[in-house]
PDB file of C-alpha atoms and ligand atoms in Angstrom:
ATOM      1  CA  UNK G   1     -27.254 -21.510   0.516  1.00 46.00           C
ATOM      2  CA  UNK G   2     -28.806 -20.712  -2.901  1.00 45.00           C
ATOM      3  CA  UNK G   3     -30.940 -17.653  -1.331  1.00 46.00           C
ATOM      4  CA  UNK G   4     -28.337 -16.349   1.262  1.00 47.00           C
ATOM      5  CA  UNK G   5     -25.703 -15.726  -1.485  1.00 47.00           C
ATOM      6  CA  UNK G   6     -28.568 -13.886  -4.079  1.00 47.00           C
ATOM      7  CA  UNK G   7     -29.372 -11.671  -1.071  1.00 52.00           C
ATOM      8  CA  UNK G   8     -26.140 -10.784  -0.369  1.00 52.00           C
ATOM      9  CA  UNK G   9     -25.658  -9.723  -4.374  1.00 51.00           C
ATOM     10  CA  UNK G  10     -28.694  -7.881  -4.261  1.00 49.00           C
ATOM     11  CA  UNK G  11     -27.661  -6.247  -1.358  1.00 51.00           C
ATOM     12  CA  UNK G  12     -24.146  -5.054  -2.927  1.00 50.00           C
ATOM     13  CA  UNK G  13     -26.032  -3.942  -6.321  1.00 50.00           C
ATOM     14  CA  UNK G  14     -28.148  -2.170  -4.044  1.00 47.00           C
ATOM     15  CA  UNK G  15     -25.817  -0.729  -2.230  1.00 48.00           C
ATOM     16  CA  UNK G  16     -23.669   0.373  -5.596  1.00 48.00           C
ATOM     17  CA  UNK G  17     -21.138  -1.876  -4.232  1.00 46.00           C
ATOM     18  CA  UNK G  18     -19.081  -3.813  -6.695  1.00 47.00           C
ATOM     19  CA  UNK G  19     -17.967  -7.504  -5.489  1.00 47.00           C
ATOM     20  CA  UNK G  20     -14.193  -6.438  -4.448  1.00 48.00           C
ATOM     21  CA  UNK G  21     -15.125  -3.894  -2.489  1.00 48.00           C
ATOM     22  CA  UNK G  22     -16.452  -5.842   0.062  1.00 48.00           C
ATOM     23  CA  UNK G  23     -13.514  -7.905   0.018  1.00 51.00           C
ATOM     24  CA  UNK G  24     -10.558  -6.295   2.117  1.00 66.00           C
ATOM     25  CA  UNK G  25      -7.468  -5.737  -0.426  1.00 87.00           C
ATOM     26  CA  UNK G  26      -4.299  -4.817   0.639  1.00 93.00           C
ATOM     27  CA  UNK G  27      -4.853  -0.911   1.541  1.00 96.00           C
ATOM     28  CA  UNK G  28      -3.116   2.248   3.389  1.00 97.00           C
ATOM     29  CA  UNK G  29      -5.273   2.611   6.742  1.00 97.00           C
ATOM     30  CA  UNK G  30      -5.549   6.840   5.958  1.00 97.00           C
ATOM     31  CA  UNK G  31      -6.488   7.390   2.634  1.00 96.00           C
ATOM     32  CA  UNK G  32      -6.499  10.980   2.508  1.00 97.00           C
ATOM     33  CA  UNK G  33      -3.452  13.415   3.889  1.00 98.00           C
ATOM     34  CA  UNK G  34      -2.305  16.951   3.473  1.00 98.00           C
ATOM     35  CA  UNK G  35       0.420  17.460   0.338  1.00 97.00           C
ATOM     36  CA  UNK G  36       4.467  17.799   1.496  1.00 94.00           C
ATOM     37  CA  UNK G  37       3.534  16.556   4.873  1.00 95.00           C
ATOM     38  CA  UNK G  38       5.236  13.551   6.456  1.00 95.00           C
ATOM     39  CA  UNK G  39       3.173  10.923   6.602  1.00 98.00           C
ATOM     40  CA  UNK G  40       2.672   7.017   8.051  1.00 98.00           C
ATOM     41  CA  UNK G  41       2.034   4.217   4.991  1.00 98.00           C
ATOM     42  CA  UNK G  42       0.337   1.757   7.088  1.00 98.00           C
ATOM     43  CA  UNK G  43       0.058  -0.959   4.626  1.00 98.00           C
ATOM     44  CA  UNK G  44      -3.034  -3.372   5.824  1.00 97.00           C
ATOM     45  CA  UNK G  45      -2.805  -7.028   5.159  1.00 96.00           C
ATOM     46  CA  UNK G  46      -6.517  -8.874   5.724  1.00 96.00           C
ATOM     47  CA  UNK G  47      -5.821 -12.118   4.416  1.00 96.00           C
ATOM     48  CA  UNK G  48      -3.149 -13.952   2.850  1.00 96.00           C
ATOM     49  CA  UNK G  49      -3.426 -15.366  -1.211  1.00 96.00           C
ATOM     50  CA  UNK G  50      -6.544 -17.420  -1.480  1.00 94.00           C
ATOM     51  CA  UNK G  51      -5.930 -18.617   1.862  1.00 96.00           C
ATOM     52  CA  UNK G  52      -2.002 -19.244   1.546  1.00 97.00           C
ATOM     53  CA  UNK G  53       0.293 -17.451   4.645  1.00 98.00           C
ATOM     54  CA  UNK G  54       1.834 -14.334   3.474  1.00 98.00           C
ATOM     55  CA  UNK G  55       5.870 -14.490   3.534  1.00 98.00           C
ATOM     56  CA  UNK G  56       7.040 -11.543   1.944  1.00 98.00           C
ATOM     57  CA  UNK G  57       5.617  -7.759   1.170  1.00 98.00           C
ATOM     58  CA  UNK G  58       6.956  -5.409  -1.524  1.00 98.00           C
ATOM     59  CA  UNK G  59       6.063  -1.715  -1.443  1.00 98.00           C
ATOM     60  CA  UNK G  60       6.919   0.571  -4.600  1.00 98.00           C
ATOM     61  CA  UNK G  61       7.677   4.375  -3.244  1.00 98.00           C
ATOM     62  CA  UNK G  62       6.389   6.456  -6.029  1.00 98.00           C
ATOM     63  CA  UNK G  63       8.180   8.683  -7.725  1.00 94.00           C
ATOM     64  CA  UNK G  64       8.442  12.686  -5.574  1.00 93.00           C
ATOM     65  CA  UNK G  65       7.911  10.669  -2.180  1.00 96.00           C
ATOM     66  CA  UNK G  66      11.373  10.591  -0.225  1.00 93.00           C
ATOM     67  CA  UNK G  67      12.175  10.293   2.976  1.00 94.00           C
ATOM     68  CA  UNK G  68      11.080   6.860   3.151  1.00 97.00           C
ATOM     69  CA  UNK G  69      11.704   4.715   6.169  1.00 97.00           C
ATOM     70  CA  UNK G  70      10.678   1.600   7.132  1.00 98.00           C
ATOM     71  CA  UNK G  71       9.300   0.675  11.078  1.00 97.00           C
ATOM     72  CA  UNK G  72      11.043  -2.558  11.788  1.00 96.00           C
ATOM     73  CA  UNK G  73       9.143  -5.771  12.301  1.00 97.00           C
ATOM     74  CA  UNK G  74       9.910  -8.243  15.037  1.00 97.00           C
ATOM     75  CA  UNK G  75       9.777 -11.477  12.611  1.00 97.00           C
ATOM     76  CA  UNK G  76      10.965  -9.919   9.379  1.00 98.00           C
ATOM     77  CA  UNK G  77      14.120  -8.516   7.826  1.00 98.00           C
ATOM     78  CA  UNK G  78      13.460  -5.062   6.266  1.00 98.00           C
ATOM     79  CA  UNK G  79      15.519  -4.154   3.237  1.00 98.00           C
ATOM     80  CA  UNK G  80      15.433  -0.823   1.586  1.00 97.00           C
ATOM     81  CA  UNK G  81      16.081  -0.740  -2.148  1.00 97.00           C
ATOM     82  CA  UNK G  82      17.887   2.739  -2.957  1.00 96.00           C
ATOM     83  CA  UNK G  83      18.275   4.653  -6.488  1.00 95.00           C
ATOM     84  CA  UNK G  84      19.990   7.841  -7.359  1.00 93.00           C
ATOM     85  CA  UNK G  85      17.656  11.045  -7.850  1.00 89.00           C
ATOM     86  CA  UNK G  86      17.526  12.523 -11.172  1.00 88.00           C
ATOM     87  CA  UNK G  87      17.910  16.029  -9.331  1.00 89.00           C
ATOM     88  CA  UNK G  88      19.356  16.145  -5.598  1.00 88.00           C
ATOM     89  CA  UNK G  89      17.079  18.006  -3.171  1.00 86.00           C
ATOM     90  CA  UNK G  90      17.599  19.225   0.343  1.00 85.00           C
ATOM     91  CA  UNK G  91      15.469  17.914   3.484  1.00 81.00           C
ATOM     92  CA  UNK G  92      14.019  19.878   6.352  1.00 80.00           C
ATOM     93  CA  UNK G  93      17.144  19.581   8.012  1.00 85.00           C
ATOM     94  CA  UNK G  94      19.177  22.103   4.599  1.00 88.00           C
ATOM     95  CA  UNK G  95      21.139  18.518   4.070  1.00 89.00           C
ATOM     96  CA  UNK G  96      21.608  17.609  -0.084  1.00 91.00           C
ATOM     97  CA  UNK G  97      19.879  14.361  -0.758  1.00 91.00           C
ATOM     98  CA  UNK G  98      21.380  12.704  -3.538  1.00 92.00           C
ATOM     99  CA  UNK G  99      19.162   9.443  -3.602  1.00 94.00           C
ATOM    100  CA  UNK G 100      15.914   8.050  -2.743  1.00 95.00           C
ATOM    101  CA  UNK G 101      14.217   4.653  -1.450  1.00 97.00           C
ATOM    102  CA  UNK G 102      12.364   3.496  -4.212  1.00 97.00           C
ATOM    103  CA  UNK G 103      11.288   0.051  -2.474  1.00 98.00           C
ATOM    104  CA  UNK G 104      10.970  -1.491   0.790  1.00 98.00           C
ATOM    105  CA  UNK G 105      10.928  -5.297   1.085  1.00 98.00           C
ATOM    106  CA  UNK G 106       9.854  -6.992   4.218  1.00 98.00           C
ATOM    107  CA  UNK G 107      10.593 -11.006   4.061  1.00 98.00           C
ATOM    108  CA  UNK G 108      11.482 -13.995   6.435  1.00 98.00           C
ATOM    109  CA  UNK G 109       8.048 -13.444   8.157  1.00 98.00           C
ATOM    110  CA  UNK G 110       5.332 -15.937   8.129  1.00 98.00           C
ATOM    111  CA  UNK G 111       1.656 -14.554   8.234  1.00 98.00           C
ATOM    112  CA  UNK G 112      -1.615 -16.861   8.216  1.00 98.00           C
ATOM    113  CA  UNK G 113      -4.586 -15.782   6.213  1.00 97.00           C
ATOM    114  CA  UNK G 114      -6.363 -16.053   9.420  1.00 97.00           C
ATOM    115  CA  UNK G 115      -4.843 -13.319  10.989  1.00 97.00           C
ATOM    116  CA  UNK G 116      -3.932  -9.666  10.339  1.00 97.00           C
ATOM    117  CA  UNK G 117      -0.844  -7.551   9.978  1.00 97.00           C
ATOM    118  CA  UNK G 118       0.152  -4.066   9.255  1.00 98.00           C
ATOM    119  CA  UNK G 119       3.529  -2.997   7.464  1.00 98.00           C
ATOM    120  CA  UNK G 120       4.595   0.560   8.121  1.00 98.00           C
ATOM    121  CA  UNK G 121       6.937   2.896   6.616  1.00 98.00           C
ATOM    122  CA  UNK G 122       6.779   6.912   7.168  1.00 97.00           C
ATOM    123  CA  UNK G 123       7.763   9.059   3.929  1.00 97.00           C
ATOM    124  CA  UNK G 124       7.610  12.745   2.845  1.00 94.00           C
ATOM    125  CA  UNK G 125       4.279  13.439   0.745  1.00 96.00           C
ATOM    126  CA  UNK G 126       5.084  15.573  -2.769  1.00 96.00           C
ATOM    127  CA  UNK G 127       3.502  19.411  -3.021  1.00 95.00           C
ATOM    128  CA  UNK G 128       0.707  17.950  -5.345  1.00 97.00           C
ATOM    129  CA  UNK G 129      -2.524  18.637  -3.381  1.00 98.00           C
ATOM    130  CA  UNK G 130      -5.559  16.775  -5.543  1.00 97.00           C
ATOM    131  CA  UNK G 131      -3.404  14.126  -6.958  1.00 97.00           C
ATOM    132  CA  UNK G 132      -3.941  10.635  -5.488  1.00 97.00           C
ATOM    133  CA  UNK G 133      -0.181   8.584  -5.113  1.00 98.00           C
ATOM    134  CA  UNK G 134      -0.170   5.154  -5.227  1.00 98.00           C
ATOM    135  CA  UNK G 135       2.145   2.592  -3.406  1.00 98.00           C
ATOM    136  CA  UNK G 136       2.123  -0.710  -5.941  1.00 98.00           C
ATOM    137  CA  UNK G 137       2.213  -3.760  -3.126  1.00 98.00           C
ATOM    138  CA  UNK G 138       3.076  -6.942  -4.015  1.00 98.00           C
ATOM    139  CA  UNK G 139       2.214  -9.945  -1.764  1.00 98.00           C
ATOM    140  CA  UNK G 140       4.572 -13.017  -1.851  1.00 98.00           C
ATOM    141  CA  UNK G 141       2.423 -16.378  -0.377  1.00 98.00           C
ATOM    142  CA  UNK G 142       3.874 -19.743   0.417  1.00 98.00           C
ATOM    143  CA  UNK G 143       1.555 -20.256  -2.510  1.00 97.00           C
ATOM    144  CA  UNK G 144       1.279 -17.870  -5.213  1.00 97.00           C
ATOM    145  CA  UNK G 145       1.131 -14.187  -4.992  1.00 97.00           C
ATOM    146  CA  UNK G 146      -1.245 -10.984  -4.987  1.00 97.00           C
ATOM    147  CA  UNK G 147      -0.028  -8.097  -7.292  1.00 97.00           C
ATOM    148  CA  UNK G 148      -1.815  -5.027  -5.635  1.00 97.00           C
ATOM    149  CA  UNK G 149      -0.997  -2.852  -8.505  1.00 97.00           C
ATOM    150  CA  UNK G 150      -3.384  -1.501 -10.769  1.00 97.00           C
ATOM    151  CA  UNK G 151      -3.975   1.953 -11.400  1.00 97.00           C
ATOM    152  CA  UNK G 152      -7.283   3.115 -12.190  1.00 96.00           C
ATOM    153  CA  UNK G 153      -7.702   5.076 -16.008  1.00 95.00           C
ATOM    154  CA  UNK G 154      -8.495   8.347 -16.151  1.00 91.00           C
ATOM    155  CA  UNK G 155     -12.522   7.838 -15.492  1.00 90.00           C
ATOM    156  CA  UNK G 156     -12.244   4.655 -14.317  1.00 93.00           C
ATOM    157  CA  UNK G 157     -12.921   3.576 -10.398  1.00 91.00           C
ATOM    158  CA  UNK G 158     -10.350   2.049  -8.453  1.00 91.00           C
ATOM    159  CA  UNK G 159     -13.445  -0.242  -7.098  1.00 88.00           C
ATOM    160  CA  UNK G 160     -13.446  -1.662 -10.503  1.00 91.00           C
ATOM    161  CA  UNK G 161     -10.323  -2.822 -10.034  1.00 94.00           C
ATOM    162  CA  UNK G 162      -9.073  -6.650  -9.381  1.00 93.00           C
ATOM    163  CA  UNK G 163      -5.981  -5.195  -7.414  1.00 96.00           C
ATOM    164  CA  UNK G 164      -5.930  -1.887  -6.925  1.00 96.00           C
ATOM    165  CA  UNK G 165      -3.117  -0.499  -5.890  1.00 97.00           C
ATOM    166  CA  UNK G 166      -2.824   0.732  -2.046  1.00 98.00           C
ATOM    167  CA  UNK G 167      -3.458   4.727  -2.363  1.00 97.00           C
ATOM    168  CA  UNK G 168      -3.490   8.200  -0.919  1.00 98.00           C
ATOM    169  CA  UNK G 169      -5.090  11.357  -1.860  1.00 97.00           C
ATOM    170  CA  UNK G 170      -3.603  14.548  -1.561  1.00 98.00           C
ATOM    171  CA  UNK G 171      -5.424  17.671   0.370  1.00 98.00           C
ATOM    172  CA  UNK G 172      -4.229  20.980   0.494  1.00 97.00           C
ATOM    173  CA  UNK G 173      -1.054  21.524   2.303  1.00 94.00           C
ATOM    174  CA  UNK G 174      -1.070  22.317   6.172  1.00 90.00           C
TER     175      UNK G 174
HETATM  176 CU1   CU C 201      -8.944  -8.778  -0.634  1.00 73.31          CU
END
């Protein structure tokens, strides 16, 4: 036991690899998508807390993402949190926008650690190409609760992170 487990942390120092990243976190499945495009927040879920069932997802909507709307999930209710926009703006389809969803909450679902789910909403990306967005999760268990939202310091790896907040990086516009 003793020998498999220094091998293994040889193998990630070799590799550059810092413990949590070869533990799956709560992530987006594409982590890399064109600026203002419309894109698919596929929230991954590998495990539940410390082995507890996951019963309830929170996902922050950064500020300049709209659009936001939530896939529904056979097994949970999907609420979507709404606040007014400092500025309204008008949507590919010349309507005025007036608010935003700033949060989507999934609950009433029951997921074991031993199996995987995926919770999906698509938004509007902002114009920002090179900035990376990030969607703070939070993870409700039957016991406890995983905060997936830190945000890395200018410098500073997201790798390094306990719970890194799910993210996306910005390319140039299509
Ligand atoms: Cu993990």
């Amino acid at each position: 036991m003793i020998r498999t487990i220094t091998s293994a942390a040889l193998c990630a120092a070799f590799l550059g690899l810092s413990a949590n990243a070869l533990h799956a976190h709560a992530t987006l499945e594409v982590q890399q998508a064109p600026a203002n495009s419309y894109y698919k927040v596929v929230l991954r879920t590998p495990h539940g807390c410390s082995g507890s069932p996951t019963i309830a997802v929170r996902l922050q909507i950064p500020e300049g993402v709209t659009g936001a709307k939530p896939q529904p999930k056979w097994g949970w209710e999907v609420e979507a949190v709404t606040e007014e926009l400092a500025e309204p703006i008008t949507d590919s389809h010349g309507n005025t926008i007036t608010t935003r969803v700033s949060e989507i909450h999934w609950t009433g679902g029951r997921l074991l650690d031993a199996h995987y789910d995926e919770f999906v909403v698509r938004v509007r990306l902002p114009n920002t190409p090179g900035e990376t967005v990030y969607f703070p999760a939070v993870q409700e268990c039957e016991e406890g609760a995983d905060r997936w939202i830190e945000i890395p310091a200018e410098g500073q790896s997201a790798r390094d992170l306990d719970y890194p907040a799910p993210r996306v990086t910005l390319t140039a516009p299509n």
